[in-house]
Coordinates of C-alpha atoms and ligand atoms in Angstrom, one line a residue:
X7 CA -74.3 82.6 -89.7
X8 CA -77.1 84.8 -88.0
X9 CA -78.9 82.2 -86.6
X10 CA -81.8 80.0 -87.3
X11 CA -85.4 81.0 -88.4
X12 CA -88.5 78.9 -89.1
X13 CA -90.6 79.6 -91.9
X14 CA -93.6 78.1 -92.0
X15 CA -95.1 77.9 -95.8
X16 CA -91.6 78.5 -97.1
X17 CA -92.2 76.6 -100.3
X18 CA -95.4 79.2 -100.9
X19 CA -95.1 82.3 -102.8
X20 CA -94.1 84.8 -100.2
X21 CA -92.7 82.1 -97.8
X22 CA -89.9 81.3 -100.8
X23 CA -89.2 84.8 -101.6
X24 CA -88.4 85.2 -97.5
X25 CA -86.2 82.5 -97.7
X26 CA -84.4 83.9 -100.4
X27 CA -83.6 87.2 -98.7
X28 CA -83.1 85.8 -95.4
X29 CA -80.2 83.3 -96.6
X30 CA -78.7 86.4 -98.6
X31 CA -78.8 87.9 -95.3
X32 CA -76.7 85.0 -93.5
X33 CA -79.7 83.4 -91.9
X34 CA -80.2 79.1 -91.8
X35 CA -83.5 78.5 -93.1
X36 CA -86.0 75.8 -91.5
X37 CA -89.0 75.3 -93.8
X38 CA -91.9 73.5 -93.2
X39 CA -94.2 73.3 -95.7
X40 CA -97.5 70.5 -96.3
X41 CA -96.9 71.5 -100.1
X42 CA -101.5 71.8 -100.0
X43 CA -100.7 75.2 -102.7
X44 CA -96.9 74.7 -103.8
X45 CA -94.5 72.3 -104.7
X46 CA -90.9 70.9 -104.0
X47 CA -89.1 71.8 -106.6
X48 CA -89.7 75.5 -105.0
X49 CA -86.9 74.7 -103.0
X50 CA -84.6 73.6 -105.9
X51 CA -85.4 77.8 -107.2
X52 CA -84.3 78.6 -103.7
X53 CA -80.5 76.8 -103.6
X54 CA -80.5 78.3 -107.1
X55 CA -80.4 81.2 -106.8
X56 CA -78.8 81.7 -103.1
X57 CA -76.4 78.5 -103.9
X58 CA -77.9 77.3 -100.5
X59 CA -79.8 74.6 -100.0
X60 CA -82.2 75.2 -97.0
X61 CA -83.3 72.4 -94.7
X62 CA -86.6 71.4 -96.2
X63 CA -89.2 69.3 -93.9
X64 CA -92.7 68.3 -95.9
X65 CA -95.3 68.2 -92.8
X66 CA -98.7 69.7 -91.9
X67 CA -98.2 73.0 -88.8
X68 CA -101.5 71.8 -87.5
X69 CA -99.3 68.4 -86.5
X70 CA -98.4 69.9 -82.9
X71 CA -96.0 66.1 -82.4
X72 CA -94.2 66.5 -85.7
X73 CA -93.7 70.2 -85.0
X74 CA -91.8 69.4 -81.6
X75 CA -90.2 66.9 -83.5
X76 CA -89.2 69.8 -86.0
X77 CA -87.5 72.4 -83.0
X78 CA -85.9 69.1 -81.3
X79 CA -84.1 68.8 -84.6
X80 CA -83.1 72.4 -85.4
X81 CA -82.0 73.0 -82.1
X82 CA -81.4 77.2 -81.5
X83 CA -84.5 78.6 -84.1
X84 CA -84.8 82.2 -82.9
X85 CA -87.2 83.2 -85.1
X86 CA -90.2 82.3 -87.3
X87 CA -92.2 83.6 -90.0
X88 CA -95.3 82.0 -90.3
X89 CA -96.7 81.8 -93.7
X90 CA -98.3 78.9 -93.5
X91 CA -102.0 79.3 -94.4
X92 CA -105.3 78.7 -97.0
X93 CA -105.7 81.8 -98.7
X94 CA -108.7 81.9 -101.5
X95 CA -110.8 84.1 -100.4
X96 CA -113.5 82.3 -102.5
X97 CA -112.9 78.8 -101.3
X98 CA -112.8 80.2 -97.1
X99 CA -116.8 80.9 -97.9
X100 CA -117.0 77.4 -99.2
X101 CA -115.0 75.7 -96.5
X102 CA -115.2 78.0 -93.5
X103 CA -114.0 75.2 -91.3
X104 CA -111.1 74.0 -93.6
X105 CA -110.0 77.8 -93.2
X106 CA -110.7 78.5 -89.9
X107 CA -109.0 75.1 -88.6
X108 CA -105.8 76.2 -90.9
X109 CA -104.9 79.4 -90.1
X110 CA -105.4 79.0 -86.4
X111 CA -104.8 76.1 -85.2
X112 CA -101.3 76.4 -87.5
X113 CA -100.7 79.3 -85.0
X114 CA -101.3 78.4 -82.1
X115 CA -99.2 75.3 -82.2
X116 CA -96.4 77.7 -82.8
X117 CA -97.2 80.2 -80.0
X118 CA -97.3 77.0 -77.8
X119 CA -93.9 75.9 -78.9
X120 CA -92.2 79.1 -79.0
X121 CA -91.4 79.4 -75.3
X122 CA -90.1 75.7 -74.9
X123 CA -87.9 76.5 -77.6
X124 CA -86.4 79.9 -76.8
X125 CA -87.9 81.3 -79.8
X126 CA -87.3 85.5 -79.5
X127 CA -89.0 86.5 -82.4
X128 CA -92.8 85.8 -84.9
X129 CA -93.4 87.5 -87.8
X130 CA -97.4 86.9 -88.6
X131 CA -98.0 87.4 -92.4
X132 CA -101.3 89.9 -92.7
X133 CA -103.3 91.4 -95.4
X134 CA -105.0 95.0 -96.1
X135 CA -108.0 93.3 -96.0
X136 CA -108.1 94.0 -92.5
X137 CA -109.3 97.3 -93.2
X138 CA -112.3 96.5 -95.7
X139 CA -112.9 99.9 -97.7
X140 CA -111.2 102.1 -95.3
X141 CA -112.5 105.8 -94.4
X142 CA -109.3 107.7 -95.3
X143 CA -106.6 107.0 -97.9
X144 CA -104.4 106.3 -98.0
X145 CA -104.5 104.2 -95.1
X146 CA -102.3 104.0 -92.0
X147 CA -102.3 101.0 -89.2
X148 CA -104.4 103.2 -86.7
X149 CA -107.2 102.9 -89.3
X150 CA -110.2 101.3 -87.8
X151 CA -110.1 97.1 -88.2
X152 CA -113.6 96.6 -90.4
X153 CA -116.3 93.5 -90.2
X154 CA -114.5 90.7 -92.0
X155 CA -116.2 90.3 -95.4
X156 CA -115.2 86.9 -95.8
X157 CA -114.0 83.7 -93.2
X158 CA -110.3 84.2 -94.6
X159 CA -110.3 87.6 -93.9
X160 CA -111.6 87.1 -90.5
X161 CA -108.4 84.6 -89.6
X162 CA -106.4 87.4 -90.1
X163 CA -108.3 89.6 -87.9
X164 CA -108.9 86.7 -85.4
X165 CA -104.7 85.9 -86.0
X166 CA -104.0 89.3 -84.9
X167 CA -106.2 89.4 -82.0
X168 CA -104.7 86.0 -80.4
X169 CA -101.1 87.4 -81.0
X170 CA -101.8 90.8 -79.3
X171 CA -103.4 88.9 -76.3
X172 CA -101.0 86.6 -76.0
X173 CA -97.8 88.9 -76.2
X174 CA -99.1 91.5 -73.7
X175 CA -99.7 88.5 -71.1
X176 CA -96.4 88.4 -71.1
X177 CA -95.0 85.5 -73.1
X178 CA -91.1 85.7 -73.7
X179 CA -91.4 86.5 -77.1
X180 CA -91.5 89.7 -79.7
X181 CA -94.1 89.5 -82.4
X182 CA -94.6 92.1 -85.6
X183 CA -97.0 91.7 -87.9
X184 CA -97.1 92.8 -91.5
X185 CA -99.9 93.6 -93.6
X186 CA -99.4 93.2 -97.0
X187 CA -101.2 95.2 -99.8
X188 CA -101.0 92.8 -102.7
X189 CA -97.9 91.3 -103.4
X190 CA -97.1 90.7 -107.0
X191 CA -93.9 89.6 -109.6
X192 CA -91.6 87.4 -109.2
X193 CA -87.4 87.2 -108.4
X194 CA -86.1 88.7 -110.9
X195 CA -83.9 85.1 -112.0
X196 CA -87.4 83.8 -112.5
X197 CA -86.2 80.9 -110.6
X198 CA -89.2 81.3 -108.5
X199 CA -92.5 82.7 -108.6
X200 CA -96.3 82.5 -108.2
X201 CA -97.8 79.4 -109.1
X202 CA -101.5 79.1 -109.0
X203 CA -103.4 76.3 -109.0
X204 CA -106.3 76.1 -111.3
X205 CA -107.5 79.2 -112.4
X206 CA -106.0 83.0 -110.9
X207 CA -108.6 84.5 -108.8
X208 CA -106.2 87.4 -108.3
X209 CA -105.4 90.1 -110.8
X210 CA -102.1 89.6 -112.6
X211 CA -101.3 85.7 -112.7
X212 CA -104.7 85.8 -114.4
X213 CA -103.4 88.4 -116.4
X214 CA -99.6 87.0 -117.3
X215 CA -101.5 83.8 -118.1
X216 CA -103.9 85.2 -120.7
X217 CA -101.2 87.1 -122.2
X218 CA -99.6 83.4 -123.0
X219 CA -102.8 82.6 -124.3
X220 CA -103.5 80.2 -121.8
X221 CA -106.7 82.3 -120.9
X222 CA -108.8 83.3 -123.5
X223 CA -109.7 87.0 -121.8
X224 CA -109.4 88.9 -118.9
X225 CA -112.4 90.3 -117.1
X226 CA -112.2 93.3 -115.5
X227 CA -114.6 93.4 -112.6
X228 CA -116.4 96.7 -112.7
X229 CA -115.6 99.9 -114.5
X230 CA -118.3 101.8 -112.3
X231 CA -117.0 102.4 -109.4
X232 CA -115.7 106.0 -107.9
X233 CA -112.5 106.0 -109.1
X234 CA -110.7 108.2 -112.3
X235 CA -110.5 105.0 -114.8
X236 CA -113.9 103.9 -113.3
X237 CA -111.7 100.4 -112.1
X238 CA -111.1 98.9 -109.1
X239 CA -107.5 100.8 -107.4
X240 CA -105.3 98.5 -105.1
X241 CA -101.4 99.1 -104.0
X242 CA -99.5 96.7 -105.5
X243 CA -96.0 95.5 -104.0
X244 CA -93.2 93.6 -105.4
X245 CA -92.7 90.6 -104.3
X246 CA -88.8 91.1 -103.2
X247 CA -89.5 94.3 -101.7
X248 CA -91.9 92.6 -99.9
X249 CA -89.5 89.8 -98.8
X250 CA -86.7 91.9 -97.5
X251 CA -89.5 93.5 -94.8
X252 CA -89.2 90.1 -93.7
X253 CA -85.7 90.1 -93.0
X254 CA -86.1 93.8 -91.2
X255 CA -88.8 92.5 -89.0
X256 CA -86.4 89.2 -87.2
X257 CA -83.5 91.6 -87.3
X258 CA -85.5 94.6 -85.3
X259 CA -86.8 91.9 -83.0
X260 CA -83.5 89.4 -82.6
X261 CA -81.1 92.7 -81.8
X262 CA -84.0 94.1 -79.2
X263 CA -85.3 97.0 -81.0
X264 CA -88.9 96.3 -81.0
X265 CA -90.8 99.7 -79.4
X266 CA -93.6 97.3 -78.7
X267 CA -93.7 93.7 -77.8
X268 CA -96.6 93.5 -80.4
X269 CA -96.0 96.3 -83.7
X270 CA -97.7 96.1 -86.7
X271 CA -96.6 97.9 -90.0
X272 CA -98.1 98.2 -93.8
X273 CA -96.3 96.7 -96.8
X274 CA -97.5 98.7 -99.9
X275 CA -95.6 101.4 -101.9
X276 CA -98.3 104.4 -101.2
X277 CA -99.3 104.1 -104.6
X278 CA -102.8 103.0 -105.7
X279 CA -103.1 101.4 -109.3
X280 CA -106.2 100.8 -111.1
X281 CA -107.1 97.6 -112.8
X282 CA -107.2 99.3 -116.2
X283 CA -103.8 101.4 -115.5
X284 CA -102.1 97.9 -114.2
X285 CA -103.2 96.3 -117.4
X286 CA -101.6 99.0 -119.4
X287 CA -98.5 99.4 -117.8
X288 CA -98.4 95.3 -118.3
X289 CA -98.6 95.9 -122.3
X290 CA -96.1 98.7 -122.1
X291 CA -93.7 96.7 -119.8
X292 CA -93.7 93.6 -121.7
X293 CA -94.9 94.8 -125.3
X294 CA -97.5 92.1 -125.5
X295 CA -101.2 92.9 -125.6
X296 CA -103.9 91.6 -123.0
X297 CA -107.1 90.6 -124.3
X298 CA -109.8 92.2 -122.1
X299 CA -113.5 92.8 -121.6
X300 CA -115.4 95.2 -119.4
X301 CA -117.9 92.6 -117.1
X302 CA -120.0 93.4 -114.0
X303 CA -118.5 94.1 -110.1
X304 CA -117.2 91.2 -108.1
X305 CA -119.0 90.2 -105.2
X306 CA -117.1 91.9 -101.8
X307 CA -114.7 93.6 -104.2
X308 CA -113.3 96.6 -102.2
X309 CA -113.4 99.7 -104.4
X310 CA -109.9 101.3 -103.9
X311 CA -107.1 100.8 -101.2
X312 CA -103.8 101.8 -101.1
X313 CA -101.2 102.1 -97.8
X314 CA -99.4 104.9 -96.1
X315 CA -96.2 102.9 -95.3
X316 CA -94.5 105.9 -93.3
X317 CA -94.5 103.8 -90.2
X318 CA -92.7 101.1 -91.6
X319 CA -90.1 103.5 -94.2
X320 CA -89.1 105.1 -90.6
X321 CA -89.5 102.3 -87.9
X322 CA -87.5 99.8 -90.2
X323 CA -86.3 101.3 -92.5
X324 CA -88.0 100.1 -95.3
X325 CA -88.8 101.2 -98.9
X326 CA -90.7 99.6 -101.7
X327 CA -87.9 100.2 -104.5
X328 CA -88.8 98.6 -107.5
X329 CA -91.3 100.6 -110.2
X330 CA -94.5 98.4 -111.6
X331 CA -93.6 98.3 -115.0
X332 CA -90.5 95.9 -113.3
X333 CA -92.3 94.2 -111.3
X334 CA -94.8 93.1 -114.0
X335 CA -91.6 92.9 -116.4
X336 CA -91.2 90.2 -113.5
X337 CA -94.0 88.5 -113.5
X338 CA -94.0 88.1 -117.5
X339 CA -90.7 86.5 -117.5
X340 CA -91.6 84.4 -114.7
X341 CA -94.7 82.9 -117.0
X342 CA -92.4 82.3 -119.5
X343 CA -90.0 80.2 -117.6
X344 CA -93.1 78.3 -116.5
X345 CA -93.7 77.9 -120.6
X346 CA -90.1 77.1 -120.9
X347 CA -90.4 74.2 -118.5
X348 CA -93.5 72.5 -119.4
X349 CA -95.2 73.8 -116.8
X350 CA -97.8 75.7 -118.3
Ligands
LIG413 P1 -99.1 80.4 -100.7 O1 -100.3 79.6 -100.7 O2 -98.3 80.5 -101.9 O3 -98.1 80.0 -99.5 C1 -98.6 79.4 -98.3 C2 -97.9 78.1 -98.1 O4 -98.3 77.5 -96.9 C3 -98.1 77.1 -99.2 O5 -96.9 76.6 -99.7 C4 -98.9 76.0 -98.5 O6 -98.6 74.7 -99.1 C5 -98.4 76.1 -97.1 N1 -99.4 75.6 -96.1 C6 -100.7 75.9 -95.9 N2 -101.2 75.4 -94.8 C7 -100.1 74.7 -94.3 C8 -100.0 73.8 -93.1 N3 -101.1 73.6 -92.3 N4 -98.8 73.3 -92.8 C9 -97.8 73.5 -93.6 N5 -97.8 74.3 -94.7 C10 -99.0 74.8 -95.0 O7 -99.6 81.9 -100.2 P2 -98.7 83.2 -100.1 O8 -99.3 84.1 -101.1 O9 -97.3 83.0 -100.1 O10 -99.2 83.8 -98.7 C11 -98.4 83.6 -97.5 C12 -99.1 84.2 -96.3 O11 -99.3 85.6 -96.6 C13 -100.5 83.6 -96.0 O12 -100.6 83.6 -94.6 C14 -101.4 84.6 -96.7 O13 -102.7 84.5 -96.0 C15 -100.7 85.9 -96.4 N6 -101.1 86.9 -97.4 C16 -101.0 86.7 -98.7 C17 -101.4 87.7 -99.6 C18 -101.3 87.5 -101.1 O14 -102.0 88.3 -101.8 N7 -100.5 86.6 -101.6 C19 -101.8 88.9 -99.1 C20 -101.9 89.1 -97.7 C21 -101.5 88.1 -96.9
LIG414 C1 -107.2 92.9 -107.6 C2 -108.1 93.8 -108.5 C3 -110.3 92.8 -108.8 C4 -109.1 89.3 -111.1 C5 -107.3 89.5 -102.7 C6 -107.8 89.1 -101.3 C7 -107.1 89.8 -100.3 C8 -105.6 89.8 -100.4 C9 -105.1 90.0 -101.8 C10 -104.7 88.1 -98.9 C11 -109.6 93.8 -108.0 C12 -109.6 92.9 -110.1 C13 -109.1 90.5 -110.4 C14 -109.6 89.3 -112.4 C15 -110.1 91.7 -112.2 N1 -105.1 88.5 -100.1 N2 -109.6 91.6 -110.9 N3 -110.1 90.5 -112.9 O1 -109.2 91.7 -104.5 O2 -107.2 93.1 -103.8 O3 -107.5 90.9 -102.8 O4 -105.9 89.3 -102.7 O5 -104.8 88.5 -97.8 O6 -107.5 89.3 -99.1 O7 -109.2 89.4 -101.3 O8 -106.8 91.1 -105.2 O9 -105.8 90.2 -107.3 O10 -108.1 89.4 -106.6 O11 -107.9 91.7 -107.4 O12 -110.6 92.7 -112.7 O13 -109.7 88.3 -113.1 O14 -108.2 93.1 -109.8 O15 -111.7 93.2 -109.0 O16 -110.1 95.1 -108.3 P1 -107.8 91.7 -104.1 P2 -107.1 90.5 -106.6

């Protein structure tokens, strides 16, 4: 065994993904999750698949006592990936608060803990939308940080501010933060997944789900904007690929490699995909049609994005390998385990 890491939101949709890789890797795997946006039986998927069951403990990371209590029972964590976090975009202009509240105050009870507990190593989960519509593309982590255009995205920014500050006043700890592009698919045993609640706001569980016929349509937002297809382009990243940066970020900082106390890398293939050019790819993946119509732009919607991962393909080493049409080959299968299961 490696050693022990914390991950916070472990029974999410990135967090379980981690914990996958990381127990394939010979880490023990803490999770902590308040199950607000997943479910238990996430960590049933997890000793599927690995044939390890890892220590599970249901409680809120805004709970500083229960916390304590959580390092005083897995004595010797050296790392954590923090996951834990709201994450609709729409609802963080609804409840600013709610997100605000959440996001930070989840970190900071961990940055307060770390040094009690020896803990060498954070990994902070960040998104692209750090960068708004960038200036250049594809873009690289020197790109200028843009005015937040909603109270989610702005935790992020504020997230990686109160790292930086507190890891160059000299706290015993390493820190690397990832930003991902946008994370999509599912393991390929389909033993776990994305699971939305309500209805997808993002692109392709709405998608998977109208191609069961639980949606009716798919909107595409926009087909005006500057782009070839005249739809929205993003960089979209496997899920798994996604993961395994995880597992190259505690390594790097546990064996003392770090060339910064604080680095911070991009997780997206270098490839931008429009909406229209995902969709098809879907069909062709999966030989099942979407329905779609053309409606108007989404409020805030950035018009294309895409990363240059260079930094992180030769700092760690790291290489989004899997091709779309797998990854949505992924994410189909996935939706029909859900079926399968009764789930939806
Ligand atoms: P998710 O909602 O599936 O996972 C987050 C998990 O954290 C959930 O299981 C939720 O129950 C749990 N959680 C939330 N608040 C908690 C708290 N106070 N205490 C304990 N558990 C709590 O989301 P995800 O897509 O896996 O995202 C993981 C992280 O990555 C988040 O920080 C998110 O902001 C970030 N991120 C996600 C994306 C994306 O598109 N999915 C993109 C960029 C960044
Ligand atoms: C992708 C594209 C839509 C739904 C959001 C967050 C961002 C980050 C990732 C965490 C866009 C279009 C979507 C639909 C559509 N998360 N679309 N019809 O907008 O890149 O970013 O998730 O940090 O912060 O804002 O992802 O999946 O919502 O949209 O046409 O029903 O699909 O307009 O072009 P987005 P998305």
């Amino acid at each position: 065994m490696k050693g022990k890491i914390l991950v916070t939101g472990g029974a999410g949709y990135i967090g379980s993904h981690t914990a996958v890789e990381l127990q394939n890797a010979g880490y023990e795997v803490v999770i902590i999750d308040n199950l607000s946006n997943s479910n238990a039986g996430v960590i049933d998927g997890i000793e599927k698949i690995t044939g390890i069951r890892p220590v599970f403990v249901e409680m809120d990371v805004q709970d500083k006592e229960a916390l304590r209590k959580v390092f005083e029972e897995n004595k010797g964590i050296k790392g954590i990936i923090n996951f834990a976090a709201s994450k609709a975009v729409g609802e963080s202009v609804q409840k600013p608060l709610l997100y605000y509240r959440n996001n930070l105050v989840t970190l900071l009870n961990l940055m307060d803990l770390m040094p009690e507990y020896g803990v060498e190593a954070l990994v902070f989960s960040s998104s692209c939308t750090v960068y708004g519509q960038p200036d250049v593309l594809p873009v690289d982590e020197q790109a200028p940080i843009k005015p937040a255009l909603s109270p989610y995205g702005n935790t992020k920014q504020i997230c990686e501010e109160i790292i930086k500050d507190a890891v160059y006043s000299g706290v015993p700890y390493k820190s690397i933060i990832l930003r991902y592009f946008n994370p999509v698919g599912a393991h390929p045993s389909a033993e776990i997944g994305e699971l939305p609640l309500g209805v997808p706001q993002n692109l392709l569980p709405y998608v998977t789900q109208t191609a069961m016929g639980i949606r009716q349509e798919l909107s595409v937002y926009g087909d005006d904007y500057d782009t070839p297809d005249g739809s929205c382009i993003r960089d979209y990243i496997n899920i798994v690929d996604l993961a395994k940066a995880h597992v190259i970020a505690v390594n790097r900082m546990i064996a003392g490699q770090s060339k910064d106390n604080v680095e911070v890398f991009n997780l997206g293939t270098g490839r931008g995909v429009s909406v229209l050019e995902l969709i098809n790819t879907f069909e062709k993946a999966t030989g099942v049609k979407v329905k779609y119509k053309i409606v108007g732009r989404r409020e805030g919607d950035i018009e294309k994005v895409w990363a240059n991962p260079a930094h992180a393909n030769k700092e760690l080493g790291w290489i989004a390998e899997e091709s779309l049409e797998d990854t949505l080959a992924s994410a189909w299968k996935w939706q029909q385990k859900l079926r399968e299961r009764g789930i939806m």
